[in-house]
Each structure stands twice: as structure tokens, then as C-alpha cells.
Amino acid sequence: MLGTRFSLHLSRRAAALVGLAVALPALFLAGLGIFLTLRVARAIENDSIRYDTYIALQVGEAFEQELMAGLRRSIALAENAARGGGPPSQVVAALRAETGRFIAAEFVPVEDLTGYSLLIVESQPLVYAPHPRAGSGAYFAGLLLRDGQGQVVGAGGWWLNPRRFLTEHLDAVLQDRLPANPRLYGGFESTRKLSVQLLDPEGEEIGRLHDPGISKSARTEPLSGPFERFSVRVSPTASSPVVWATNFVALEITFIGLLGLAIVLATVFGLRYTVRQLKLAQIKAAFVSNITHELKTPIALIRLAVETLEMRRVNTPAEYEKFLATIGRETLRLSQLVDNVLDFARLEAGRRPFRFEAVDLLDVVRDALDSFRPRLEHLGFRVSLELPESLPPVRGDATALSHCLLNLLDNAVKYSKQLREIAVSAGTRGVPGDPGSVVTVAVTDRGIGIAPEDQKRVFEKFVRLETGLVHDVKGAGLGLSLVDQIIRAHGGRVELQSEPGAGSTFTIVLPVAGGVAETPVEPRRMAAS
Ligand code: ADP
């Protein structure tokens, strides 16, 4: 048994090692897969961020170019007036004539240009300044005007509403000017997968091209020149590759994670199954060895007695009786053992037929004690009986019930040490006539007892407790599991009160005939000590 436990321990360790050898690389590979996926996704995203920033800057420039083109179209008259050396009023008149979509014309003489800003658009200076009245939102935008000698005389231009300009020119800028930009990488095609939003100083959208998809790569860049308080936000659309890639990454990580989990779970279950099979194989081996041991002793005793009798080595009738008693006692032990194994096999296969009839448990108790008495007397046990005059009948199989009692008596004998006292009692619980009332038969010993934490386990198949006696006392760990199964098949239960060192009482509790519900026998869980 010790060897079995040791090899079971070893095979568990081997299984754990195999499990680690499979699960760790699987987890490592899954982790690596997730790591690489995240890195690729990060690289794609960074690329997209760079591209979105670049496009945002291009959009800003395109608006400036659009404004510059508008100014250049309208300034020709004023340029001529300035070049001709006419007075400022003439220049202003020329500007006014072209006010068109702007708010109002304005000529700023060169000496008043301090405080105005310059922005170079397509190598041309664009003069701009916000309206001195705070909150108007209007901006001056103009070009430098020169006299006949090429000297700057001032800036001529118009007041404009940047918000209106931006919204009115949004389509032209984004659909014509931007894609036509030769510096735009990817040209028109690239803008199809981009969403461009114009944002006012409060960050509210004032216009857009394409709806943005959900992506971390969206970029917002401030515009410059007369549009300096506005900004442009560029992000990929839902159909752009980067959004696809982001969604795909989430899917792939989930997939890799699930795959890793599946591998680990499969390994754990596979190994648990293997350990269980190993355990079963070891239980079988231990069972065969236990049974063989248990069979050997009575066979040897019977052979010895038979040989002695055959050789007529007995001198007195008393001796003759003694050998006969040995043969009887050991035969009973053998048949009890064989019954146990057969019953076990039949119960396991669900083929143990019970012949239910009204049974008087007092008869069963007396018969079992009678057949067991030679063994009890031989081993020097004192048996005290506490039986009532009569007991209500139970519905059951007398042979199976007697078998249970013999198993309990056998255990009481096996697990007693110096105090060789066994008490057998019977009685009833509950109101007579009540269908809930029960008949009880208890076997009490003053043996080694069973620890509270083991009291449930002893009813499991093949369980033999690691007490000091397990190596001295023969057994296959089947007796109590059979008792439990048989009594449960009778609609009853087995109760156990025990205290280590003080002794145990096993009580069979069976319903009084009439209230018996036949319950099918459910094989108990397999376990080994
Ligand atoms: P076994 O063939 O080992 O006796 P059983 O199923 O009859 O198998 O009992 C299972 C285990 O329960 C025993 O190995 C023993 O450790 C414990 N046991 C059973 N009956 C007693 C008892 N009367 N006193 C102490 N321990 C007991």
C-alpha cells in the first residue's frame, strides 16, 4: 500500500511536470503572439498618427492657398491703382469694387502696419490681423501693395468672417484643392479613407468630409493665419485599414487568448484523466493484493485443520471439536469475503437482485451473531446484547441485510485492540404506526475509532484509513461501501458515531415495512487511501 501511494505520488508529479511542459510553451507562444500582434498594431497606429498629422497640416495650407487665390483674384485693380501712384482713396475704391464675398475693404498704409502679422503662402506674404473689437471674430486679410518703384505703400485687403470662409470653401478645399496637391502622398485616393472635421474655437464641429471611424490615431492641428483660432481634426474613416487593423487586433488577441486557454484546459483535463486512470490501475492492483492476502489466511487455517484431522493427530474429542470449529469459522470468513467481492461486482454492474419481503430484523441479528459467534469466542470478545421483545418488520432482503451485519461485526472485531467488547442493540425510532418511523440495529465496539474528518470517507469504495492497524488488519476497503449501498437500496441509511481511541457505533436505520420506497443504488465515488 505504501509503495502504491509512493508511486501514485510520483505519477502525480510526473503528470504535473508533463502538464507544465505542455502548458508553459503554449502560454509562452500565446503571450508572444499577443505581444507581436500588439506591436504590429502599435506600428500601424503610429504610422497612421503621422499621416493624419501630415494631412491636417496639408488641410490648413490648402485653406490658406484658397484664401490667397481669392485675394489675388480680387486685388488686381488695387495693385494697378497703387502702382500708378494714385492716392489711398483710389486704392480703397478699387478694393471696394471687389468686396464681393468679403465683409468690407480696407487699405492699411505702410506706417500703420505695425501689429499686423505676415504669413507666407506659396512664397507670397499674406498680411492679417484680428479685428480690434474683441469678440467680433472678423479678420483682416490682404496683400502688400507697391508703387511704381516697387516700394511697399501699404496692405490692401478685406475683412472676412473666418467661420463663414471655412464652411463655404470646405468642399472646394477638401475635394478639389487638397487632392490636387502634388505633395499629397497618395493623392485623391488617400483622402477617401479619411475624415476631416473643421472645429471652431470652442471645439464644435462646423463642417466635415466623411464620418470618422473609432480610432486612437485621430489628430487635431490648429490652423494658422486668419483662421488661427480654428482647428482641423483628421481621423481614419470606419472603412480605413487602420480601423480594420485595430478591430482585427482585438479579435486576434481574443482568439489567441481563447486558444491558449483551450490548450491549458485540455492539458489539465487530459492530465487529470491520466492521473485518474493511474489511480484506478493502482487501486485495482492494491485490491487484488489485499484480497489475495485475505484469502490466504483462512485457506491456510482450513488446510492445517483438515490435514491434522486426516492424519488423526487429535487425541481428545475436545481437540477434534476445536479443529472442526476452526474449519467452520474460517469457511464462514471465506464465504463472507467471496460474498463481498461478488456483491460488489454485482452492485457495480447494477445486477444485484434484491428479494424484498417482510423481514424481522431480530431474526437477522440472531442468525448473524450465531454464525459469527465462533470467531468472537475464538478471539476472546465479550458480546452484550440489547434486543427488544419484538420489532416491527422491515421490507428487505434478509440475506443482504445479514451480510451487512456480518460486515459490521467483522469490522468491530478487526478494529478493536485490547478492549474486546462488542455491543449489539436494536430498537425503533418514531411513533409506532407512523410511516416515518424506523427500525435500528447498532453495532458498537471499543476499538480504535474513526476521526471526524474520515467518518464520511470510510463509506467510499476502496477507502482504508491510514490508522496504525491498516497494515496489520486485512481488508479490501469494500465492506462499508457495500453496507452503505445495500442499506440505501433498502431506503435506509447508515449512521456513524465514533471517537478516535474510544470506539465506534455503526447504526443501520431502516424504514418500517409499508413506508419503504425502493431507491436505485447509485455507485459511490471512487477513492483510495
Ligand atoms: P476494510 O476491508 O478495510 O475493513 P471497510 O470498508 O469495511 O474496509 O472499512 C473501511 C475502513 O474504515 C477501514 O479500513 C477502517 O480504516 C475503517 N473502519 C471500518 N470499521 C471500523 C471500526 N469499527 N473502527 C475503526 N475503523 C473502522
XYZ file of C-alpha atoms in Angstrom, residues 27-521:
495
model
C 1.203 30.035 -22.750
C 4.551 31.429 -23.870
C 3.581 31.164 -27.554
C 0.164 32.697 -26.889
C 1.869 35.543 -24.993
C 4.357 36.013 -27.833
C 1.518 36.035 -30.377
C -0.324 38.709 -28.377
C 2.857 40.728 -27.916
C 3.718 40.673 -31.642
C 0.147 41.495 -32.641
C 0.159 44.459 -30.277
C 3.498 45.640 -31.651
C 2.309 45.434 -35.259
C -0.889 47.247 -34.280
C 1.136 49.934 -32.473
C 3.356 50.401 -35.549
C 0.321 50.724 -37.845
C -1.260 53.181 -35.440
C 1.891 55.310 -35.162
C 2.113 55.408 -38.925
C -1.491 56.442 -39.126
C -0.948 59.173 -36.495
C 1.945 60.571 -38.529
C -0.108 60.508 -41.701
C -3.133 62.136 -40.041
C -0.928 64.909 -38.653
C 0.558 65.442 -42.100
C -2.889 65.611 -43.722
C -4.133 68.037 -41.033
C -1.228 70.365 -41.874
C -1.995 69.989 -45.600
C -5.636 70.897 -44.973
C -4.518 74.063 -43.128
C -2.253 75.006 -46.007
C -4.978 74.305 -48.553
C -7.305 76.789 -46.798
C -4.546 79.407 -46.791
C -3.985 78.778 -50.515
C -7.709 79.087 -51.168
C -7.751 82.431 -49.351
C -4.625 83.575 -51.167
C -6.170 82.662 -54.531
C -9.305 84.635 -53.643
C -7.233 87.665 -52.599
C -5.110 87.510 -55.717
C -8.171 87.338 -57.949
C -9.639 90.478 -56.357
C -6.538 92.626 -55.802
C -5.556 93.348 -59.421
C -7.395 96.698 -59.605
C -5.993 97.946 -56.307
C -2.487 96.844 -57.364
C -2.808 98.891 -60.506
C -4.041 101.914 -58.547
C -1.083 101.677 -56.130
C 1.450 101.141 -58.904
C 0.076 104.185 -60.718
C 0.848 106.269 -57.611
C -2.812 107.233 -57.044
C -3.968 108.474 -53.607
C -5.068 105.947 -50.970
C -8.734 106.824 -51.682
C -8.263 105.477 -55.208
C -6.811 102.251 -53.862
C -9.655 101.930 -51.409
C -12.180 102.493 -54.188
C -10.518 99.762 -56.237
C -10.679 97.431 -53.273
C -14.300 98.280 -52.589
C -15.178 97.398 -56.110
C -14.097 93.816 -55.410
C -15.527 93.346 -51.917
C -17.710 90.514 -53.262
C -17.873 87.768 -50.644
C -15.774 89.655 -48.098
C -17.249 91.946 -45.443
C -15.522 95.268 -46.165
C -12.453 96.626 -47.982
C -9.540 98.205 -46.143
C -6.259 99.855 -47.084
C -3.601 99.984 -44.379
C -0.789 102.433 -45.110
C 2.672 101.088 -44.539
C 3.233 103.207 -41.417
C 0.159 101.637 -39.779
C 1.213 98.068 -40.442
C 2.729 97.509 -37.007
C 0.646 94.993 -35.140
C -0.270 93.163 -38.341
C 1.121 89.667 -38.944
C 2.626 88.140 -42.014
C 2.098 84.637 -43.311
C 3.941 83.313 -46.328
C 1.573 81.396 -48.593
C 3.052 79.956 -51.787
C 6.016 82.331 -51.392
C 3.729 85.348 -51.103
C 3.239 87.366 -47.915
C -0.304 87.421 -46.590
C -0.995 90.245 -44.154
C -3.560 89.535 -41.492
C -4.827 90.780 -38.140
C -7.844 90.207 -35.939
C -10.480 92.935 -35.714
C -9.578 95.343 -32.911
C -13.069 94.901 -31.434
C -12.777 91.799 -29.325
C -15.417 89.207 -29.977
C -16.286 90.254 -33.498
C -14.335 87.278 -34.831
C -13.557 89.116 -38.060
C -10.044 89.127 -39.529
C -8.307 91.416 -41.970
C -6.572 89.569 -44.798
C -4.677 91.366 -47.509
C -1.636 91.620 -49.777
C 1.174 94.119 -49.882
C 0.708 96.896 -52.472
C 3.681 98.577 -54.156
C 4.122 101.875 -56.014
C 5.729 102.266 -59.411
C 9.227 101.994 -57.863
C 8.345 98.752 -56.157
C 8.162 100.393 -52.704
C 5.529 98.940 -50.378
C 2.859 101.576 -49.772
C 0.653 99.513 -47.528
C -1.568 96.473 -47.433
C -4.807 96.234 -49.318
C -7.383 93.681 -48.435
C -10.769 92.870 -46.899
C -12.359 91.983 -43.614
C -13.646 88.429 -43.595
C -15.529 86.089 -41.313
C -13.176 83.071 -40.970
C -16.002 80.739 -39.907
C -18.033 81.586 -43.000
C -14.995 81.377 -45.249
C -14.043 77.969 -43.893
C -17.514 76.465 -44.208
C -18.140 77.965 -47.640
C -14.824 76.733 -49.006
C -14.768 73.382 -47.215
C -15.889 71.345 -50.231
C -13.675 73.156 -52.694
C -10.651 72.774 -50.429
C -11.138 69.168 -49.465
C -12.435 67.805 -52.727
C -10.531 69.846 -55.286
C -7.595 71.697 -53.845
C -6.331 69.059 -51.397
C -6.377 66.018 -53.709
C -4.804 68.147 -56.459
C -1.878 68.957 -54.184
C 1.113 67.237 -55.810
C 2.767 66.955 -52.404
C -0.107 64.924 -51.018
C 1.116 61.395 -50.651
C -1.479 59.027 -52.070
C -3.327 61.874 -53.810
C -7.089 61.840 -54.022
C -7.289 58.143 -53.165
C -5.829 58.736 -49.725
C -8.484 61.279 -48.763
C -11.279 58.826 -49.444
C -10.431 56.854 -46.307
C -10.002 59.986 -44.199
C -12.461 62.007 -42.228
C -11.707 65.756 -41.966
C -13.587 67.858 -39.441
C -13.335 71.606 -39.017
C -13.589 72.741 -35.407
C -14.380 76.248 -34.181
C -12.517 77.886 -31.243
C -14.857 76.086 -28.829
C -14.043 72.754 -30.445
C -17.502 72.457 -32.017
C -17.618 70.962 -35.471
C -18.527 73.421 -38.223
C -18.126 71.105 -41.185
C -16.806 67.713 -42.186
C -15.856 65.413 -45.005
C -16.638 61.715 -44.299
C -17.640 60.335 -40.917
C -14.801 59.423 -38.571
C -14.310 55.786 -37.517
C -13.317 54.849 -33.980
C -9.549 55.099 -33.822
C -6.865 56.314 -31.476
C -4.932 57.853 -34.360
C -7.187 60.935 -34.822
C -5.141 64.128 -34.884
C -6.218 67.752 -34.282
C -3.992 70.543 -35.592
C -4.589 74.312 -35.229
C -4.953 76.323 -38.436
C -2.897 79.470 -38.933
C -3.195 82.948 -40.430
C -6.671 84.466 -40.291
C -8.003 81.010 -39.290
C -5.685 80.744 -36.305
C -8.424 80.168 -33.759
C -9.877 77.255 -35.697
C -8.526 73.753 -35.972
C -8.815 70.698 -38.174
C -9.256 67.147 -36.990
C -8.197 64.302 -39.232
C -9.086 60.716 -38.438
C -9.483 57.478 -40.390
C -12.991 56.542 -41.557
C -14.625 53.305 -40.418
C -13.558 51.624 -43.665
C -9.924 52.646 -43.434
C -7.283 49.912 -42.978
C -6.105 51.258 -39.633
C -9.590 50.956 -38.107
C -9.839 47.461 -39.560
C -6.443 46.645 -38.131
C -7.460 47.906 -34.670
C -10.633 45.815 -34.722
C -8.727 42.850 -36.061
C -6.168 43.148 -33.259
C -8.896 42.938 -30.622
C -10.314 39.876 -32.407
C -6.924 38.264 -32.797
C -5.955 38.804 -29.165
C -9.265 37.293 -28.047
C -8.704 34.379 -30.413
C -5.116 33.772 -29.240
C -6.211 34.105 -25.617
C -9.034 31.583 -26.106
C -6.686 29.219 -27.925
C -4.161 29.427 -25.074
C -6.931 28.841 -22.542
C -8.232 25.867 -24.542
C -4.762 24.315 -24.639
C -4.266 24.797 -20.894
C -7.738 23.417 -20.097
C -7.231 20.451 -22.434
C -3.877 19.741 -20.761
C -5.353 19.983 -17.274
C -8.295 17.718 -18.129
C -6.100 15.280 -20.040
C -3.688 15.012 -17.149
C -6.441 14.707 -14.589
C -7.873 11.865 -16.646
C -4.462 10.203 -16.861
C -3.881 10.535 -13.105
C -7.347 9.098 -12.509
C -6.607 6.152 -14.762
C -3.288 5.610 -12.994
C -5.041 5.803 -9.667
C -7.604 3.256 -10.854
C -4.893 0.903 -12.071
C -3.132 1.206 -8.722
C -6.378 0.698 -6.815
C -7.021 -2.457 -8.833
C -3.526 -3.756 -8.104
C -3.884 -2.964 -4.374
C -7.330 -4.589 -4.345
C -6.086 -7.834 -5.866
C -3.157 -7.948 -3.454
C -5.439 -7.218 -0.436
C -7.956 -9.867 -1.451
C -5.233 -12.440 -2.024
C -3.825 -11.732 1.414
C -7.216 -12.012 2.981
C -7.964 -15.305 1.238
C -4.669 -16.859 2.201
C -5.148 -16.867 5.994
C -8.446 -18.808 6.204
C -7.326 -21.214 3.458
C -4.110 -21.952 5.352
C -6.006 -22.472 8.628
C -8.546 -24.756 6.975
C -5.811 -26.773 5.294
C -3.963 -27.158 8.574
C -7.085 -28.304 10.393
C -8.044 -30.734 7.610
C -4.531 -32.189 7.479
C -4.459 -32.600 11.266
C -7.786 -34.377 11.196
C -6.762 -36.534 8.224
C -3.611 -37.657 9.984
C -5.676 -38.390 13.068
C -3.328 -36.416 15.215
C -6.162 -35.390 17.539
C -6.278 -37.139 20.849
C -9.404 -35.919 22.558
C -12.925 -35.172 21.369
C -12.403 -31.598 22.582
C -9.460 -31.180 20.230
C -11.489 -32.692 17.429
C -14.241 -30.171 18.103
C -11.697 -27.358 18.124
C -10.417 -28.202 14.647
C -13.927 -28.591 13.325
C -14.773 -25.173 14.787
C -11.737 -23.688 13.075
C -12.844 -25.119 9.762
C -16.386 -23.787 10.279
C -15.179 -20.345 11.371
C -12.687 -19.892 8.589
C -15.140 -21.215 5.980
C -17.588 -18.553 7.112
C -14.852 -15.948 6.772
C -14.031 -17.164 3.284
C -17.625 -17.189 2.146
C -18.143 -13.733 3.657
C -15.169 -12.470 1.681
C -16.309 -14.088 -1.537
C -19.831 -12.712 -0.949
C -18.371 -9.258 -0.509
C -16.472 -9.419 -3.782
C -19.432 -10.884 -5.677
C -21.858 -8.382 -4.183
C -19.503 -5.579 -5.046
C -19.171 -6.730 -8.655
C -22.936 -7.159 -9.000
C -23.760 -3.815 -7.400
C -21.211 -2.093 -9.629
C -22.794 -3.677 -12.694
C -26.265 -2.815 -11.356
C -27.104 -6.544 -11.357
C -27.573 -7.231 -7.659
C -31.150 -8.527 -7.384
C -32.825 -7.954 -4.014
C -35.678 -10.182 -2.979
C -37.776 -7.880 -0.857
C -40.079 -9.380 1.728
C -41.182 -8.605 5.253
C -38.147 -9.248 7.434
C -37.885 -9.417 11.200
C -34.556 -7.789 11.947
C -34.327 -9.647 15.287
C -34.038 -12.911 13.328
C -31.383 -11.409 11.095
C -29.401 -10.184 14.131
C -29.630 -13.527 15.915
C -28.654 -15.533 12.802
C -25.687 -13.290 12.067
C -24.495 -13.458 15.666
C -24.873 -17.223 15.743
C -22.733 -17.692 12.671
C -20.208 -15.157 13.898
C -20.042 -16.356 17.484
C -17.246 -18.952 16.945
C -14.973 -16.209 15.661
C -15.918 -13.848 18.502
C -15.300 -16.517 21.106
C -12.093 -17.616 19.457
C -10.706 -14.081 19.637
C -11.964 -13.557 23.196
C -14.642 -10.920 22.520
C -17.387 -10.189 25.018
C -20.688 -9.548 23.277
C -23.515 -7.748 25.033
C -26.965 -7.808 23.516
C -29.718 -5.260 23.978
C -32.622 -6.529 21.927
C -36.333 -5.759 22.443
C -39.003 -8.423 22.635
C -40.110 -7.696 19.105
C -39.511 -5.281 16.265
C -41.843 -4.075 13.534
C -40.956 -5.815 10.249
C -38.955 -4.087 7.576
C -39.233 -4.699 3.860
C -35.920 -6.084 2.706
C -33.657 -8.842 1.524
C -32.772 -10.918 4.610
C -29.561 -12.323 3.110
C -28.288 -8.891 2.085
C -29.170 -7.414 5.498
C -27.434 -10.269 7.291
C -24.460 -9.684 5.063
C -24.384 -6.034 6.207
C -24.480 -7.019 9.839
C -21.673 -9.556 9.367
C -19.546 -6.831 7.769
C -20.146 -4.501 10.721
C -19.318 -7.278 13.200
C -16.235 -8.188 11.206
C -15.017 -4.570 11.332
C -15.765 -4.318 15.059
C -13.502 -7.339 15.548
C -10.793 -6.155 13.154
C -10.506 -2.641 14.540
C -10.559 -3.458 18.274
C -7.353 -3.655 20.287
C -7.147 -4.668 23.939
C -10.738 -3.782 24.848
C -12.556 -6.618 23.163
C -16.144 -5.665 23.806
C -18.918 -5.510 21.276
C -22.463 -4.389 21.908
C -25.306 -5.191 19.552
C -28.599 -3.401 20.081
C -31.833 -2.939 18.189
C -34.834 -0.670 18.588
C -37.246 1.706 16.943
C -37.445 5.466 16.480
C -40.561 7.495 15.841
C -44.221 6.913 16.681
C -45.421 3.329 16.024
C -47.745 3.233 13.013
C -46.298 6.435 11.625
C -44.911 5.761 8.103
C -41.840 7.808 9.088
C -40.850 5.508 11.959
C -37.711 3.385 11.597
C -36.054 0.267 12.951
C -32.432 0.476 14.059
C -29.680 -2.071 14.598
C -26.414 -0.819 16.106
C -23.012 -2.467 16.437
C -20.709 -0.802 18.971
C -17.063 -1.568 19.585
C -14.453 -0.067 21.878
C -11.740 -0.107 19.274
C -9.543 2.457 17.615
C -12.400 4.736 16.469
C -12.532 6.959 13.417
C -11.527 10.642 13.252
C -14.442 13.026 12.448
C -12.885 14.120 9.133
C -12.724 10.460 7.955
C -16.218 9.428 9.002
C -17.752 10.161 5.589
C -14.831 8.721 3.655
C -14.983 5.247 5.177
C -18.160 4.543 3.185
C -16.370 5.108 -0.105
C -15.081 2.220 -2.205
C -11.534 1.019 -1.524
C -11.005 3.504 1.297
C -8.796 2.139 4.069
C -7.765 4.639 6.695
C -4.131 5.260 7.497
C -4.504 4.109 11.104
C -1.911 2.036 12.884
C -3.898 -1.088 12.059
C -4.194 -0.771 8.318
C -1.026 -2.727 7.729
C -1.846 -5.428 10.310
C -5.511 -5.846 9.556
C -6.554 -7.390 6.287
C -9.218 -5.766 4.181
C -10.041 -4.551 0.705
C -11.899 -1.408 1.675
C -15.177 -2.771 0.332
C -17.174 -3.749 3.439
C -18.614 -0.397 4.481
C -19.206 0.731 0.914
C -21.300 -2.419 0.386
C -23.194 -1.928 3.649
C -23.936 1.646 2.650
C -25.098 0.720 -0.848
C -27.265 -2.167 0.298
C -28.922 -0.155 3.078
C -29.544 2.772 0.727
C -31.137 0.332 -1.728
C -33.492 -0.528 1.121
C -34.439 3.138 1.534
C -32.434 3.379 4.751
C -29.129 4.856 5.887
C -26.092 4.001 7.968
C -25.202 6.338 10.842
C -21.795 6.516 12.442
C -20.771 7.832 15.837
C -17.145 7.421 16.608
C -14.354 8.863 18.678
C -10.733 8.049 17.987
C -9.406 5.788 20.735
C -12.842 5.268 22.309
C -14.703 3.180 19.736
C -17.376 3.348 17.084
C -21.063 2.724 16.714
C -22.444 1.900 13.269
C -26.250 2.057 13.187
C -28.339 0.622 10.373
C -31.564 2.625 10.061
C -34.368 1.063 8.011
C -37.925 2.259 7.440
C -40.695 0.171 8.926
C -42.408 -2.010 6.258
C -45.153 -0.174 4.432
C -43.298 3.076 4.102
C -40.407 1.665 2.081
C -39.516 3.472 -1.074
C -37.166 1.424 -3.194
C -34.320 3.611 -4.299
C -31.944 2.635 -7.039
C -28.356 2.046 -5.981
